[in-house]
mmCIF file with all atom_site columns, C-alpha atoms in Angstrom:
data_model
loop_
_atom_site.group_PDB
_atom_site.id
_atom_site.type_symbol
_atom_site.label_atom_id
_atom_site.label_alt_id
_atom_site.label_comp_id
_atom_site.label_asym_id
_atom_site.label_entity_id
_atom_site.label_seq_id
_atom_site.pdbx_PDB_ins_code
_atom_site.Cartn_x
_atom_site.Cartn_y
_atom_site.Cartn_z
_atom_site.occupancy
_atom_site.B_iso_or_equiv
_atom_site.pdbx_formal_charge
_atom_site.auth_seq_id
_atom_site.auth_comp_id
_atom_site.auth_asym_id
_atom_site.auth_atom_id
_atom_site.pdbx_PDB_model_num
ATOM 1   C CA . UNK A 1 1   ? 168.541 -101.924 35.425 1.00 0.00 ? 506 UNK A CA 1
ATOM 2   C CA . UNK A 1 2   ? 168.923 -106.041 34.603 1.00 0.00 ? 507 UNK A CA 1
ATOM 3   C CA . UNK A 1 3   ? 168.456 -106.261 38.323 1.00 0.00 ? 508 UNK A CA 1
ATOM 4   C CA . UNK A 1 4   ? 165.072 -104.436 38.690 1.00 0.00 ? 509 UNK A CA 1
ATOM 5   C CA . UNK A 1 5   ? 164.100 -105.735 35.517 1.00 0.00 ? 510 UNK A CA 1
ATOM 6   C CA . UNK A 1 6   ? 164.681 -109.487 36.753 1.00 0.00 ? 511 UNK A CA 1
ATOM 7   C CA . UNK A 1 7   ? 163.161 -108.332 40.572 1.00 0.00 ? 512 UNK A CA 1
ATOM 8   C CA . UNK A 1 8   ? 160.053 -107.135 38.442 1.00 0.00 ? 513 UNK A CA 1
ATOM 9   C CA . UNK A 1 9   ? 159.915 -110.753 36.688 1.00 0.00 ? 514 UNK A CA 1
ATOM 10  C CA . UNK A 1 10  ? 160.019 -112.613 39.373 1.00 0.00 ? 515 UNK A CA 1
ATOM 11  C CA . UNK A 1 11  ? 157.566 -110.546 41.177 1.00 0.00 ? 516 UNK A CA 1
ATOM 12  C CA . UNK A 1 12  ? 155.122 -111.129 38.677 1.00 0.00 ? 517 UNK A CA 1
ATOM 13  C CA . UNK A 1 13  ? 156.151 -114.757 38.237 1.00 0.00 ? 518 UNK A CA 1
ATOM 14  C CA . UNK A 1 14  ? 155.722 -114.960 41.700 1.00 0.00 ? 519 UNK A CA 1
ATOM 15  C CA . UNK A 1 15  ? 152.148 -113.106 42.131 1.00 0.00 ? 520 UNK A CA 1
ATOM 16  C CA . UNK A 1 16  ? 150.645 -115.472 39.213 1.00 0.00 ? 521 UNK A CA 1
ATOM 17  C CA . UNK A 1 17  ? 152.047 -117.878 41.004 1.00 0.00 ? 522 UNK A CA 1
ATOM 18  C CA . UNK A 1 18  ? 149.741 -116.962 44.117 1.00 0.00 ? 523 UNK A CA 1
ATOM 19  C CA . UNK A 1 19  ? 147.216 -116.041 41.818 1.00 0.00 ? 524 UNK A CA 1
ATOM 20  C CA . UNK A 1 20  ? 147.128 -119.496 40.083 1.00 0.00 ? 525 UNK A CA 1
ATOM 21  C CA . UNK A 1 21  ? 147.497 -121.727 43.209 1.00 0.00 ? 526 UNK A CA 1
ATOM 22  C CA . UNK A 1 22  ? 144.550 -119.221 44.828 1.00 0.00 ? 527 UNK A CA 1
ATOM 23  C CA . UNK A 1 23  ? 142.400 -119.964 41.824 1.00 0.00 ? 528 UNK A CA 1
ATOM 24  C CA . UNK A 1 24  ? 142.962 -123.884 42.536 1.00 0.00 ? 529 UNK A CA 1
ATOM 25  C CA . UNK A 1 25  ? 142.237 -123.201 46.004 1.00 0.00 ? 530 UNK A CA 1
ATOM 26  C CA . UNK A 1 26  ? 139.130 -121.093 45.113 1.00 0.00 ? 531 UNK A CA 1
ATOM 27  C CA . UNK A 1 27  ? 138.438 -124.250 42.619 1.00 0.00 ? 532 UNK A CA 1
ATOM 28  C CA . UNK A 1 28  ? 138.644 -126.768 45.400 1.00 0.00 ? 533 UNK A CA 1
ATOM 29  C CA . UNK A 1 29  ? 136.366 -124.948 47.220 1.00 0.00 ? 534 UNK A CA 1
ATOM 30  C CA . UNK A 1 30  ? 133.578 -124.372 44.959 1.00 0.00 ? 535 UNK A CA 1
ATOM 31  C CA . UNK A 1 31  ? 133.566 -128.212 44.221 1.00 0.00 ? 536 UNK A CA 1
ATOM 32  C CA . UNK A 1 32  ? 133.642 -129.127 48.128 1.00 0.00 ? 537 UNK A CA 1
ATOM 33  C CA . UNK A 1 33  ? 130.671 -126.782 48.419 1.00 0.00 ? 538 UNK A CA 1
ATOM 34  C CA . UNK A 1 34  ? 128.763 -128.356 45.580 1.00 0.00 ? 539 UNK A CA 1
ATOM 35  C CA . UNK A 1 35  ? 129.022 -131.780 46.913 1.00 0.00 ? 540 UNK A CA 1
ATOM 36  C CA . UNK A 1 36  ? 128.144 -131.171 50.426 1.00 0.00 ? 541 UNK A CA 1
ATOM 37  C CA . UNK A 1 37  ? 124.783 -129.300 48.746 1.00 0.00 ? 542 UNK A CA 1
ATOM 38  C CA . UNK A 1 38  ? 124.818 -132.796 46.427 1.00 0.00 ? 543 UNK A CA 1
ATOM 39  C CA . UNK A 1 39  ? 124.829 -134.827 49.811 1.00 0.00 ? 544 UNK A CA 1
ATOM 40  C CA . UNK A 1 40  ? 123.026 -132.531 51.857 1.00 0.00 ? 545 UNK A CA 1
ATOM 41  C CA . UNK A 1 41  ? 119.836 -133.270 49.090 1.00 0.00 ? 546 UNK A CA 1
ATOM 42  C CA . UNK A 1 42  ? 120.660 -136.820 49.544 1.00 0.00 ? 547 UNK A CA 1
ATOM 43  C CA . UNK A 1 43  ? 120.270 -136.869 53.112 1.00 0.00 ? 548 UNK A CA 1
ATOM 44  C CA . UNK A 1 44  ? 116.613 -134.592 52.804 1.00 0.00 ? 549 UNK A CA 1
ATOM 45  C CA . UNK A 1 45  ? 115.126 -137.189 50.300 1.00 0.00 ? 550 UNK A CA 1
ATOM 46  C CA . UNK A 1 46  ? 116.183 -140.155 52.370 1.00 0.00 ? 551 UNK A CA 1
ATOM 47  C CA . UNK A 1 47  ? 114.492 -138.088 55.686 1.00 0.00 ? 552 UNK A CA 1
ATOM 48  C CA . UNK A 1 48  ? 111.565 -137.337 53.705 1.00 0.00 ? 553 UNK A CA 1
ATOM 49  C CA . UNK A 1 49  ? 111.309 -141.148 52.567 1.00 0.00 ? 554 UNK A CA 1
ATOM 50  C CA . UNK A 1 50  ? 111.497 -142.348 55.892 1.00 0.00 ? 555 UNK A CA 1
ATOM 51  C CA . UNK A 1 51  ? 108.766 -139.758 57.891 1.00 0.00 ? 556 UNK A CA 1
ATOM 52  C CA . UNK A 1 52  ? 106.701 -141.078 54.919 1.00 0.00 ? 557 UNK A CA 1
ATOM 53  C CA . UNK A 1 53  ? 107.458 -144.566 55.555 1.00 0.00 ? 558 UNK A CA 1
ATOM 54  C CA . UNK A 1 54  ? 106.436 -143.816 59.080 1.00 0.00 ? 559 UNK A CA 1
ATOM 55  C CA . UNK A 1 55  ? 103.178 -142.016 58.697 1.00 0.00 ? 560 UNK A CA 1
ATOM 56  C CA . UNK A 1 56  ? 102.360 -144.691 56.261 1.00 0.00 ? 561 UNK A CA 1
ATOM 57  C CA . UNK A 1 57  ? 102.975 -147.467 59.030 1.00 0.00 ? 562 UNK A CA 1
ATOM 58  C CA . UNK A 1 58  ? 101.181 -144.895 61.960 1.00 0.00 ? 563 UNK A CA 1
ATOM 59  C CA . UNK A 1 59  ? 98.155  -144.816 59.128 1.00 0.00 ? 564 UNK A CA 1
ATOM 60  C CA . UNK A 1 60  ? 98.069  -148.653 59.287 1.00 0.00 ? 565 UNK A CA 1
ATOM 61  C CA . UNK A 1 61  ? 98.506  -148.796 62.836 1.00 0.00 ? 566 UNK A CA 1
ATOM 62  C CA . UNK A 1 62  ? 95.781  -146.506 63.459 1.00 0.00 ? 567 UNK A CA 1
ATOM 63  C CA . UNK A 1 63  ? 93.326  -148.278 61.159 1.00 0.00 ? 568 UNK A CA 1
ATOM 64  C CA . UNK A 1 64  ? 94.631  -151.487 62.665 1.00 0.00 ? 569 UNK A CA 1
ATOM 65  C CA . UNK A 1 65  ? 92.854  -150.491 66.095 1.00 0.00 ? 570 UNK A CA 1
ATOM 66  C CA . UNK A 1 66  ? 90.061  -148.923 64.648 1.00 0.00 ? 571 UNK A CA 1
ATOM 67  C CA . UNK A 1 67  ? 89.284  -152.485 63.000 1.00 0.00 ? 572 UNK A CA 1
ATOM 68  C CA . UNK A 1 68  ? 89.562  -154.231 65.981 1.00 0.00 ? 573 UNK A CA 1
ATOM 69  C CA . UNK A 1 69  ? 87.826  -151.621 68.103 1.00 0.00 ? 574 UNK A CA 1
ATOM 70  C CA . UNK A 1 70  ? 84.860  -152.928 65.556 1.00 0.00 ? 575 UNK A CA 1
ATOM 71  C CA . UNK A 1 71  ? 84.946  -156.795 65.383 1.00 0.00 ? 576 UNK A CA 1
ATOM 72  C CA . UNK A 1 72  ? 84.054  -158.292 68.382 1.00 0.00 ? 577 UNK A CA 1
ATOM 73  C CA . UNK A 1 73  ? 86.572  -159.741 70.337 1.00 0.00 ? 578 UNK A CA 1
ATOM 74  C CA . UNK A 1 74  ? 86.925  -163.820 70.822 1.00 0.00 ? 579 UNK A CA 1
ATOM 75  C CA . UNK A 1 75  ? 86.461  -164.209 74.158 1.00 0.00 ? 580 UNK A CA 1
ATOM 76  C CA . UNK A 1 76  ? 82.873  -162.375 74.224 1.00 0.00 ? 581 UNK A CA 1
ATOM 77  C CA . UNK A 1 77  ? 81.358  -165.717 72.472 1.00 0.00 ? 582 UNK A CA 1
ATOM 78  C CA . UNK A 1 78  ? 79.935  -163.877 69.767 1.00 0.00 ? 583 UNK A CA 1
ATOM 79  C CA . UNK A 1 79  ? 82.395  -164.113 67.354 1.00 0.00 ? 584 UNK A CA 1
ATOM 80  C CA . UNK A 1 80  ? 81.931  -167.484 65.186 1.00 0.00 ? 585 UNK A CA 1
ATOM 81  C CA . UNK A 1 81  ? 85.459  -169.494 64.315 1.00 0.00 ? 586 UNK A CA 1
ATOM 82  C CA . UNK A 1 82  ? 85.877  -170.872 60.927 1.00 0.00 ? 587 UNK A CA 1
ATOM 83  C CA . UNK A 1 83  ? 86.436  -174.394 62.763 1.00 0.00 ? 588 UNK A CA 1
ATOM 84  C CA . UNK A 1 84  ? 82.793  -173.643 64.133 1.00 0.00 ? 589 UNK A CA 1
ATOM 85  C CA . UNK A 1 85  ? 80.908  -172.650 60.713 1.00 0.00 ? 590 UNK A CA 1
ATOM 86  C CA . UNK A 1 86  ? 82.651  -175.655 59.314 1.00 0.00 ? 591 UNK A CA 1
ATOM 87  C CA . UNK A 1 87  ? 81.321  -177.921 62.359 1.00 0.00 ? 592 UNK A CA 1
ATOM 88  C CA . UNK A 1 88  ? 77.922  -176.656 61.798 1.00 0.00 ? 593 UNK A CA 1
ATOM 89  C CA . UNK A 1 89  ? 77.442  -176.727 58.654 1.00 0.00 ? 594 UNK A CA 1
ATOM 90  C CA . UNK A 1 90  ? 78.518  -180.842 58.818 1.00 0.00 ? 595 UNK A CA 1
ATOM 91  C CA . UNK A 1 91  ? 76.432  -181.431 61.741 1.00 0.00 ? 596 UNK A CA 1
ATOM 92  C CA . UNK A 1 92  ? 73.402  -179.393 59.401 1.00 0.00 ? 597 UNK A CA 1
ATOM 93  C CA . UNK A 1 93  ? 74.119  -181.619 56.449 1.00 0.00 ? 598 UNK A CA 1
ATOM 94  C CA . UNK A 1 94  ? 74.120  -184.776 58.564 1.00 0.00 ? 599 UNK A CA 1
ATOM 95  C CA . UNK A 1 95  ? 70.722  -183.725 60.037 1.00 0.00 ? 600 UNK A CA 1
ATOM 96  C CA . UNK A 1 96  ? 69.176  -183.046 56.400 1.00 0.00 ? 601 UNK A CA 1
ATOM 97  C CA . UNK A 1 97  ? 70.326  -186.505 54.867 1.00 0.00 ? 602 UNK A CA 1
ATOM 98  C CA . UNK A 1 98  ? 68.112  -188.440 57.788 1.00 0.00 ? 603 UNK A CA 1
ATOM 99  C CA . UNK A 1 99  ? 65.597  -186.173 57.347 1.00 0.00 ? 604 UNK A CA 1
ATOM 100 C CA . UNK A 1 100 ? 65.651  -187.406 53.067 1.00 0.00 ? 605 UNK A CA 1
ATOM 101 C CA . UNK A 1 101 ? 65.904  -191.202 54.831 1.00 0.00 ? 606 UNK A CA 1
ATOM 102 C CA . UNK A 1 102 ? 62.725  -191.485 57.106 1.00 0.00 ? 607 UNK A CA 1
#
């Protein structure tokens, strides 16, 4: 009867045993899933902050060329150069002091 009795023990010892190291197991588990889900959110918010990064720059790009679809371009001639307004507006200054002199 001692020997079933001690057989029964250990049993039992032995099935919390399982039960307890199952448990950390089960533990280990449940924290390895909540951290992937922690960097799997990570990952999303850094995606989303780049595709808006880069419709951002494609909206600035695409005004970009709308801009200089407008102004015309330097080589037609009719597009005045700050160097040139600054030249001309000399050369008229110039003109209206000999005009005050004869």
């Amino acid at each position: 009867m001692t020997i079933i009795k001690a057989q029964i023990t250990h049993q039992v010892s032995t099935d919390q045993s399982y039960l307890d190291h199952q448990g950390i197991k089960n533990q280990i588990a449940e924290n390895q899933i909540a951290d992937n889900q922690i960097i799997d959110n990570q990952i999303t918010e850094v995606v989303n902050q780049i595709s808006y990064k880069q419709e951002i720059t494609d909206r600035i790009t695409t005004h970009q060329k709308t801009i200089n679809l407008k102004e015309p371009s330097v080589n037609s001639g009719r597009k005045i150069t700050k160097h040139q307004e600054q030249s001309t507006s000399v050369k008229m200054q110039r003109t209206e002091k000999k005009d005050k002199f004869l």
